[in-house]
Amino acid sequence: MFLLAIGVASCWKGWSCEYRCDSSTYGQDCGKKCDCKNGAACDPVHGTCTCTSGFKGFKCDEICSRDTWGAYCTQKCTCKNGAKCLPATGQCVCTPGWKGSNCDKVCDSGTYGQNCSKKCQCMNGASCKPVEGSCKCTSGFKGSR
């Protein structure tokens, strides 16, 4: 019974072990300092880190690689066309000229740029390039718009 009490009390402090270790310490009498990074939780008994979404590694100090996201980077990103995948959520940040949750849809006709948020200024039936908004003139016309 006494040995069980010692094992249970290893992550508590106080005269009668009434206080649990705070989030930055662990072990016997909370005498060891946690070294978890990026908001990771520290186990009060062993000091092991539980990473937040978007991080991995023993101390949770490694950000997910370009094509992964989530807890311990176990999810595969589905972003297309050079889009950036946010490591915490997997959300895609599209490159100019693309839209959609996976950045797999070209901007609608008449729009271009980041998030397809700019309006094309093309005239006389010219088509607008979705990335930078330059115009491709129809036969019989020339100029920048």
Backbone as a printed PyTorch tensor [residue, N CA C, xyz], in Angstrom:
tensor([[[  0.8210,  -1.1970,   0.0000],
         [  0.0000,   0.0000,   0.0000],
         [  0.8560,   1.2480,   0.0000]],

        [[  1.9170,   1.2630,   0.7840],
         [  2.7990,   2.4210,   0.8580],
         [  3.5000,   2.6560,  -0.4850]],

        [[  3.9510,   1.6050,  -1.1810],
         [  4.6040,   1.7490,  -2.4720],
         [  3.6430,   2.3000,  -3.5110]],

        [[  2.3980,   1.8820,  -3.4660],
         [  1.4050,   2.3980,  -4.3860],
         [  1.2340,   3.8880,  -4.1680]],

        [[  1.2000,   4.3270,  -2.9560],
         [  1.0370,   5.7540,  -2.6620],
         [  2.2070,   6.5630,  -3.1950]],

        [[  3.4170,   6.0240,  -3.1320],
         [  4.5780,   6.7370,  -3.6560],
         [  4.4610,   6.8830,  -5.1670]],

        [[  4.0690,   5.8360,  -5.8690],
         [  3.9180,   5.8990,  -7.3210],
         [  2.8550,   6.8880,  -7.7370]],

        [[  1.7690,   6.9370,  -7.0290],
         [  0.6800,   7.8420,  -7.3450],
         [  1.0850,   9.2780,  -7.0700]],

        [[  1.8710,   9.4830,  -6.0340],
         [  2.2270,  10.8410,  -5.6170],
         [  3.3520,  11.4490,  -6.4320]],

        [[  3.9030,  10.7230,  -7.4050],
         [  5.0740,  11.2260,  -8.1120],
         [  4.8010,  12.4810,  -8.9380]],

        [[  3.5710,  12.7830,  -9.2470],
         [  3.3000,  14.0000, -10.0110],
         [  2.4970,  15.0030,  -9.1850]],

        [[  2.6150,  14.9170,  -7.8960],
         [  1.9230,  15.8160,  -6.9890],
         [  2.9470,  16.4880,  -6.0900]],

        [[  2.5470,  17.5880,  -5.4860],
         [  3.4280,  18.2780,  -4.5550],
         [  2.6240,  18.7650,  -3.3640]],

        [[  3.3110,  19.2630,  -2.3820],
         [  2.6530,  19.7180,  -1.1610],
         [  2.9040,  18.7400,  -0.0340]],

        [[  2.6410,  19.1710,   1.1880],
         [  2.9070,  18.3650,   2.3800],
         [  2.2170,  17.0140,   2.3020]],

        [[  0.9820,  17.0120,   1.8380],
         [  0.2530,  15.7480,   1.7430],
         [ -0.1010,  15.4140,   0.2880]],

        [[  0.7130,  15.9090,  -0.6350],
         [  0.5480,  15.6410,  -2.0780],
         [ -0.8040,  16.1140,  -2.5990]],

        [[ -1.2390,  17.2620,  -2.1180],
         [ -2.5460,  17.7640,  -2.5190],
         [ -2.5110,  18.6220,  -3.7810]],

        [[ -1.3330,  18.9560,  -4.2820],
         [ -1.2320,  19.8090,  -5.4610],
         [ -0.5970,  19.0550,  -6.6260]],

        [[ -1.2720,  19.0780,  -7.7460],
         [ -0.7430,  18.4520,  -8.9610],
         [  0.3490,  19.3620,  -9.5320]],

        [[  1.3430,  18.7890, -10.1930],
         [  2.3980,  19.5760, -10.8270],
         [  1.7780,  20.5720, -11.8100]],

        [[  2.3750,  21.7600, -11.9040],
         [  1.8890,  22.6970, -12.9150],
         [  2.3750,  22.2370, -14.2890]],

        [[  1.9410,  22.9050, -15.3210],
         [  2.1940,  22.4310, -16.6920],
         [  3.6610,  22.4970, -17.1100]],

        [[  4.5060,  23.1560, -16.3410],
         [  5.9120,  23.2750, -16.7410],
         [  6.8510,  22.3540, -15.9600]],

        [[  6.2900,  21.5230, -15.0630],
         [  7.1290,  20.6150, -14.2770],
         [  6.5400,  19.2060, -14.2840]],

        [[  7.3640,  18.2340, -13.8870],
         [  6.9000,  16.8460, -13.7950],
         [  7.7880,  16.0880, -12.8150]],

        [[  7.3980,  14.8440, -12.5310],
         [  8.2080,  13.9360, -11.7380],
         [  8.0230,  14.0710, -10.2380]],

        [[  8.8990,  13.3870,  -9.4950],
         [  8.8510,  13.3670,  -8.0330],
         [  8.9010,  14.7910,  -7.4920]],

        [[  7.9160,  15.1430,  -6.7010],
         [  7.7950,  16.4880,  -6.1160],
         [  7.8410,  17.5870,  -7.1650]],

        [[  7.4740,  17.2430,  -8.3750],
         [  7.4490,  18.2000,  -9.4890],
         [  8.8080,  18.8710,  -9.6630]],

        [[  9.8660,  18.1080,  -9.4440],
         [ 11.2070,  18.6620,  -9.4350],
         [ 11.9090,  18.7420, -10.7750]],

        [[ 11.2840,  18.2480, -11.8300],
         [ 11.9220,  18.3020, -13.1470],
         [ 11.1840,  19.2820, -14.0440]],

        [[ 11.9170,  19.9580, -14.9100],
         [ 11.3620,  20.9700, -15.8020],
         [ 10.9780,  20.3480, -17.1390]],

        [[  9.7620,  20.6310, -17.5820],
         [  9.3060,  20.1540, -18.8890],
         [ 10.0170,  20.9460, -19.9840]],

        [[ 10.2320,  20.2880, -21.1310],
         [ 10.9020,  20.9520, -22.2450],
         [ 10.0630,  20.8480, -23.5170]],

        [[  8.7550,  20.8280, -23.3660],
         [  7.8620,  20.7410, -24.5150],
         [  7.7570,  22.1140, -25.1800]],

        [[  7.6270,  22.1190, -26.5050],
         [  7.5630,  23.3590, -27.2910],
         [  6.2130,  23.4870, -27.9820]],

        [[  5.9440,  24.6760, -28.4760],
         [  4.7850,  24.9640, -29.3370],
         [  3.4440,  24.5860, -28.7230]],

        [[  3.2960,  24.8460, -27.4320],
         [  2.0190,  24.6170, -26.7590],
         [  1.7300,  23.1720, -26.4270]],

        [[  2.7090,  22.3010, -26.5560],
         [  2.5020,  20.8810, -26.2580],
         [  2.2660,  20.6770, -24.7610]],

        [[  1.4430,  19.6870, -24.4330],
         [  1.1710,  19.3310, -23.0360],
         [  2.2850,  18.4200, -22.5280]],

        [[  2.6480,  18.6040, -21.2590],
         [  3.7050,  17.8070, -20.6390],
         [  3.0660,  16.8230, -19.6550]],

        [[  3.3910,  15.5470, -19.8170],
         [  2.8880,  14.5360, -18.8910],
         [  3.5000,  14.7850, -17.5160]],

        [[  2.6710,  14.9270, -16.4600],
         [  3.2000,  15.2690, -15.1340],
         [  4.0130,  14.1630, -14.4670]],

        [[  3.9000,  12.9360, -14.9490],
         [  4.6550,  11.8310, -14.3580],
         [  5.9910,  11.6350, -15.0770]],

        [[  5.9410,  11.5230, -16.4120],
         [  7.1240,  11.1570, -17.1830],
         [  7.7730,  12.3230, -17.9360]],

        [[  7.0570,  13.4160, -18.0980],
         [  7.6020,  14.5640, -18.8250],
         [  7.5330,  14.4330, -20.3300]],

        [[  6.8210,  13.4230, -20.8360],
         [  6.6790,  13.2740, -22.2800],
         [  5.7270,  14.3370, -22.8200]],

        [[  5.9440,  14.7220, -24.0530],
         [  5.1680,  15.7990, -24.6580],
         [  4.0620,  15.2520, -25.5500]],

        [[  2.8920,  15.8750, -25.4970],
         [  1.7970,  15.5800, -26.4060],
         [  1.6610,  16.7950, -27.3150]],

        [[  2.0540,  16.6260, -28.5640],
         [  2.1290,  17.7420, -29.5060],
         [  0.7540,  18.2930, -29.8720]],

        [[  0.7260,  19.5990, -30.1330],
         [ -0.4510,  20.2320, -30.7060],
         [ -0.4350,  19.9550, -32.2040]],

        [[ -1.5420,  20.1700, -32.8480],
         [ -1.6650,  19.9290, -34.2750],
         [ -0.6580,  20.7770, -35.0490]],

        [[  0.0440,  20.1340, -35.9740],
         [  1.0110,  20.8290, -36.8150],
         [  2.4590,  20.6110, -36.4050]],

        [[  2.6710,  19.8800, -35.2930],
         [  4.0270,  19.6570, -34.7920],
         [  4.2780,  18.1870, -34.4980]],

        [[  5.5610,  17.8290, -34.4830],
         [  5.9800,  16.4640, -34.1850],
         [  7.3360,  16.5240, -33.4990]],

        [[  7.8620,  15.3610, -33.1490],
         [  9.1680,  15.2770, -32.5120],
         [  9.0600,  15.0620, -31.0150]],

        [[ 10.1520,  14.6370, -30.4020],
         [ 10.1920,  14.3420, -28.9770],
         [  9.7610,  15.5410, -28.1270]],

        [[ 10.1780,  16.7440, -28.5280],
         [  9.8210,  17.9700, -27.8090],
         [  8.7400,  18.7760, -28.5280]],

        [[  8.2020,  18.2120, -29.5990],
         [  7.1990,  18.9040, -30.4300],
         [  7.7890,  20.1850, -31.0170]],

        [[  9.0440,  20.1240, -31.3860],
         [  9.7330,  21.2950, -31.9140],
         [  9.9550,  21.2210, -33.4260]],

        [[  9.3570,  20.2230, -34.0770],
         [  9.4660,  20.0810, -35.5250],
         [  8.1120,  20.3460, -36.1600]],

        [[  8.0720,  21.2980, -37.0890],
         [  6.8290,  21.5980, -37.7950],
         [  6.6060,  20.5260, -38.8640]],

        [[  5.3610,  20.2690, -39.1940],
         [  5.0480,  19.2670, -40.2220],
         [  5.7210,  19.6340, -41.5370]],

        [[  6.0870,  18.6200, -42.2970],
         [  6.6550,  18.8550, -43.6290],
         [  5.5570,  19.4000, -44.5420]],

        [[  5.9600,  19.8650, -45.6990],
         [  5.0630,  20.5440, -46.6450],
         [  3.8100,  19.7330, -46.9920]],

        [[  3.9050,  18.4280, -47.0210],
         [  2.7830,  17.6160, -47.4950],
         [  2.0190,  16.8920, -46.3840]],

        [[  2.2460,  17.2720, -45.1250],
         [  1.5240,  16.6520, -44.0110],
         [  0.9870,  17.7160, -43.0590]],

        [[  0.0250,  17.3070, -42.2300],
         [ -0.5520,  18.2160, -41.2470],
         [ -1.1730,  17.3990, -40.1160]],

        [[ -1.6290,  18.0870, -39.0680],
         [ -2.3680,  17.4690, -37.9740],
         [ -1.5050,  17.0050, -36.8260]],

        [[ -2.1340,  16.2780, -35.9070],
         [ -1.4480,  15.7470, -34.7350],
         [ -0.3310,  14.8070, -35.1800]],

        [[  0.8770,  15.1130, -34.7870],
         [  2.0740,  14.3440, -35.1560],
         [  2.2440,  14.2230, -36.6690]],

        [[  1.6180,  15.1460, -37.4040],
         [  1.7940,  15.2300, -38.8660],
         [  1.3770,  13.9470, -39.5730]],

        [[  0.3200,  13.3150, -39.1230],
         [ -0.1020,  12.0350, -39.6750],
         [ -1.0880,  12.1700, -40.8330]],

        [[ -1.6000,  13.3710, -41.0700],
         [ -2.5650,  13.5740, -42.1530],
         [ -1.8410,  14.0280, -43.4210]],

        [[ -2.3420,  13.6070, -44.5680],
         [ -1.7570,  13.9610, -45.8560],
         [ -2.4650,  15.1910, -46.4170]],

        [[ -1.6990,  16.1760, -46.8270],
         [ -2.2720,  17.3830, -47.4370],
         [ -2.8440,  17.0490, -48.8120]],

        [[ -3.9170,  17.7500, -49.1760],
         [ -4.5710,  17.5120, -50.4640],
         [ -4.5100,  18.7480, -51.3650]],

        [[ -3.6660,  19.6960, -51.0350],
         [ -3.5550,  20.9370, -51.7980],
         [ -2.9410,  20.6770, -53.1780]],

        [[ -3.4050,  21.4240, -54.1600],
         [ -2.9440,  21.2890, -55.5520],
         [ -2.3280,  22.6070, -56.0340]],

        [[ -1.6690,  22.5450, -57.1590],
         [ -1.1690,  23.7130, -57.8880],
         [ -0.2630,  24.6270, -57.0670]],

        [[  0.6170,  24.0170, -56.2860],
         [  1.5980,  24.7810, -55.5260],
         [  1.0710,  25.4680, -54.2830]],

        [[ -0.1480,  25.1350, -53.8770],
         [ -0.7400,  25.7570, -52.6900],
         [ -0.0020,  25.3360, -51.4250]],

        [[ -0.0110,  26.2020, -50.4340],
         [  0.6010,  25.8920, -49.1440],
         [ -0.4460,  25.2160, -48.2620]],

        [[ -0.0290,  24.1720, -47.5730],
         [ -0.8900,  23.4410, -46.6460],
         [ -0.5670,  23.9180, -45.2250]],

        [[ -1.5540,  24.4230, -44.5170],
         [ -1.3210,  24.8650, -43.1460],
         [ -1.1370,  23.6430, -42.2520]],

        [[ -0.0210,  23.5560, -41.5260],
         [  0.2990,  22.3440, -40.7730],
         [ -0.6480,  22.0340, -39.6210]],

        [[ -1.3130,  23.0170, -39.0690],
         [ -2.2180,  22.7710, -37.9450],
         [ -3.5930,  22.2820, -38.3960]],

        [[ -4.0800,  22.7960, -39.5380],
         [ -5.4520,  22.5140, -39.9540],
         [ -5.5780,  21.7500, -41.2670]],

        [[ -4.5290,  21.7580, -42.0840],
         [ -4.6070,  21.1370, -43.4030],
         [ -5.2700,  22.0270, -44.4290]],

        [[ -5.6870,  23.2230, -44.0250],
         [ -6.3170,  24.1610, -44.9540],
         [ -5.3040,  24.5820, -46.0080]],

        [[ -5.7700,  24.7150, -47.2380],
         [ -4.8980,  25.1040, -48.3440],
         [ -4.9340,  26.6160, -48.5440]],

        [[ -3.7630,  27.2110, -48.7650],
         [ -3.6440,  28.6180, -49.1200],
         [ -3.2260,  28.6340, -50.5820]],

        [[ -4.1780,  28.9780, -51.4290],
         [ -3.9710,  28.8850, -52.8710],
         [ -2.9600,  29.9040, -53.3800]],

        [[ -2.2610,  29.5080, -54.4460],
         [ -1.4070,  30.4370, -55.1690],
         [ -2.3080,  31.2690, -56.0790]],

        [[ -1.8320,  32.4410, -56.5370],
         [ -2.6590,  33.2720, -57.4150],
         [ -3.1570,  32.5000, -58.6350]],

        [[ -4.4220,  32.7200, -58.9670],
         [ -5.0430,  32.0830, -60.1280],
         [ -5.8510,  30.8430, -59.8160]],

        [[ -5.8240,  30.4130, -58.5240],
         [ -6.5090,  29.1850, -58.1340],
         [ -7.4370,  29.4280, -56.9600]],

        [[ -8.4580,  28.5690, -56.8590],
         [ -9.4240,  28.6620, -55.7630],
         [ -9.9390,  27.2740, -55.4240]],

        [[-10.8170,  27.1980, -54.4290],
         [-11.3920,  25.9280, -53.9910],
         [-10.6750,  25.4190, -52.7580]],

        [[-11.3010,  24.5240, -52.0270],
         [-10.7260,  24.0330, -50.7760],
         [ -9.3970,  23.3100, -50.9940]],

        [[ -9.1850,  22.7460, -52.1880],
         [ -7.9240,  22.0790, -52.5100],
         [ -7.1080,  22.8620, -53.5300]],

        [[ -7.5850,  24.0570, -53.8760],
         [ -6.9180,  24.9020, -54.8840],
         [ -6.8250,  24.1830, -56.2230]],

        [[ -7.8770,  23.5020, -56.5750],
         [ -7.8910,  22.7320, -57.8110],
         [ -8.8050,  23.3280, -58.8780]],

        [[ -9.3110,  24.5370, -58.6210],
         [-10.1960,  25.2000, -59.5830],
         [ -9.5650,  26.5230, -59.9930]],

        [[ -9.4940,  26.7460, -61.3120],
         [ -8.9490,  27.9920, -61.8280],
         [ -9.9470,  29.1190, -61.5340]],

        [[ -9.4530,  30.3410, -61.4140],
         [-10.3400,  31.4900, -61.1640],
         [-11.4420,  31.5530, -62.2180]],

        [[-12.5970,  32.0420, -61.7990],
         [-13.6990,  32.2380, -62.7320],
         [-13.2950,  33.2900, -63.7670]],

        [[-13.9130,  33.2090, -64.9180],
         [-13.6750,  34.1860, -65.9750],
         [-13.9490,  35.5900, -65.4250]],

        [[-13.0510,  36.5050, -65.6870],
         [-13.2220,  37.8800, -65.2190],
         [-12.5560,  38.1710, -63.8850]],

        [[-11.9560,  37.1560, -63.2720],
         [-11.2470,  37.3560, -62.0040],
         [ -9.8430,  36.7610, -62.0990]],

        [[ -8.9630,  37.2300, -61.2240],
         [ -7.5900,  36.7200, -61.2030],
         [ -6.9480,  37.0060, -59.8430]],

        [[ -5.7280,  36.4960, -59.6810],
         [ -4.9140,  36.8190, -58.5110],
         [ -5.1740,  35.9430, -57.2970]],

        [[ -4.6150,  36.3900, -56.1690],
         [ -4.7580,  35.6830, -54.9000],
         [ -6.2310,  35.6100, -54.5150]],

        [[ -6.7090,  34.4150, -54.2390],
         [ -8.1150,  34.1670, -53.8960],
         [ -9.0800,  34.5960, -55.0000]],

        [[ -8.5670,  34.7900, -56.2150],
         [ -9.3890,  35.2240, -57.3560],
         [-10.1780,  36.4820, -57.0090]],

        [[ -9.5650,  37.3600, -56.2260],
         [-10.2780,  38.5160, -55.6720],
         [-10.1670,  39.7810, -56.5170]],

        [[ -9.3670,  39.7530, -57.5780],
         [ -9.2160,  40.9470, -58.4160],
         [-10.0470,  40.8040, -59.6810]],

        [[-10.5740,  41.9280, -60.1430],
         [-11.3930,  41.9520, -61.3540],
         [-10.5220,  42.2650, -62.5620]],

        [[-10.7070,  41.5070, -63.6070],
         [ -9.9670,  41.7240, -64.8450],
         [-10.4130,  43.0390, -65.4870]],

        [[ -9.4750,  43.6750, -66.2040],
         [ -9.7530,  44.9460, -66.8770],
         [ -9.6880,  44.8020, -68.3940]],

        [[ -9.7960,  43.5930, -68.8850],
         [ -9.6850,  43.3360, -70.3180],
         [-10.9000,  43.8830, -71.0680]],

        [[-10.6590,  44.2940, -72.3350],
         [-11.7210,  44.8990, -73.1520],
         [-11.8650,  44.1650, -74.4830]],

        [[-12.9510,  44.3940, -75.1530],
         [-13.2050,  43.8930, -76.5060],
         [-13.0750,  42.3790, -76.6160]],

        [[-13.5630,  41.6710, -75.6100],
         [-13.5890,  40.2160, -75.6450],
         [-12.2730,  39.5330, -75.3110]],

        [[-11.2740,  40.3080, -74.8830],
         [ -9.9890,  39.7120, -74.5180],
         [-10.1630,  38.8380, -73.2780]],

        [[ -9.4050,  37.7560, -73.2370],
         [ -9.4640,  36.8930, -72.0560],
         [ -8.4010,  37.3250, -71.0460]],

        [[ -8.6890,  37.0660, -69.8000],
         [ -7.8190,  37.4690, -68.6920],
         [ -7.0880,  36.2560, -68.1510]],

        [[ -5.7750,  36.3720, -68.0160],
         [ -4.9940,  35.2670, -67.4580],
         [ -5.2180,  35.2430, -65.9450]],

        [[ -5.5600,  34.0790, -65.3770],
         [ -5.9870,  33.9900, -63.9780],
         [ -4.9090,  34.2660, -62.9300]],

        [[ -3.6320,  34.1580, -63.2880],
         [ -2.5830,  34.3620, -62.2940],
         [ -2.3070,  35.8400, -62.0840]],

        [[ -1.9460,  36.5560, -63.1810],
         [ -1.5260,  37.9530, -63.0280],
         [ -2.5030,  38.9570, -63.6290]],

        [[ -3.5280,  38.4900, -64.3300],
         [ -4.5530,  39.3830, -64.8620],
         [ -4.2160,  40.0340, -66.1830]],

        [[ -3.1260,  39.6250, -66.8220],
         [ -2.8140,  40.2140, -68.1340],
         [ -3.8480,  39.7300, -69.1490]],

        [[ -4.0140,  40.5170, -70.1680],
         [ -5.0500,  40.2300, -71.1530],
         [ -4.4700,  39.5790, -72.4080]],

        [[ -5.2170,  38.6580, -72.9810],
         [ -4.8590,  38.0410, -74.2590],
         [ -5.8880,  38.5400, -75.2710]],

        [[ -5.4110,  39.4300, -76.1250],
         [ -6.3160,  40.0930, -77.0630],
         [ -6.8740,  39.1360, -78.1030]],

        [[ -8.0790,  39.4350, -78.5190],
         [ -8.6890,  38.6780, -79.6130],
         [ -8.1440,  39.2140, -80.9290]],

        [[ -8.3620,  38.4880, -81.9730],
         [ -7.8860,  38.8800, -83.3150],
         [ -8.4330,  40.2520, -83.6620]],

        [[ -7.5520,  41.1200, -84.1690],
         [ -7.9560,  42.4490, -84.5990],
         [ -7.7440,  43.5050, -83.5230]],

        [[ -7.2460,  43.1230, -82.3490],
         [ -7.0050,  44.0880, -81.2660],
         [ -5.6030,  43.9150, -80.7120]],

        [[ -5.0680,  44.9910, -80.1530],
         [ -3.7850,  44.9320, -79.4700],
         [ -3.8220,  45.9070, -78.3010]],

        [[ -2.8580,  45.7820, -77.4030],
         [ -2.7830,  46.6380, -76.2180],
         [ -2.7250,  45.8090, -74.9540]],

        [[ -2.6300,  46.4990, -73.8530],
         [ -2.4940,  45.7840, -72.5720],
         [ -3.8340,  45.3960, -71.9590]],

        [[ -4.9450,  45.9560, -72.4590],
         [ -6.2550,  45.6380, -71.8790],
         [ -7.2340,  45.2580, -72.9650]]])
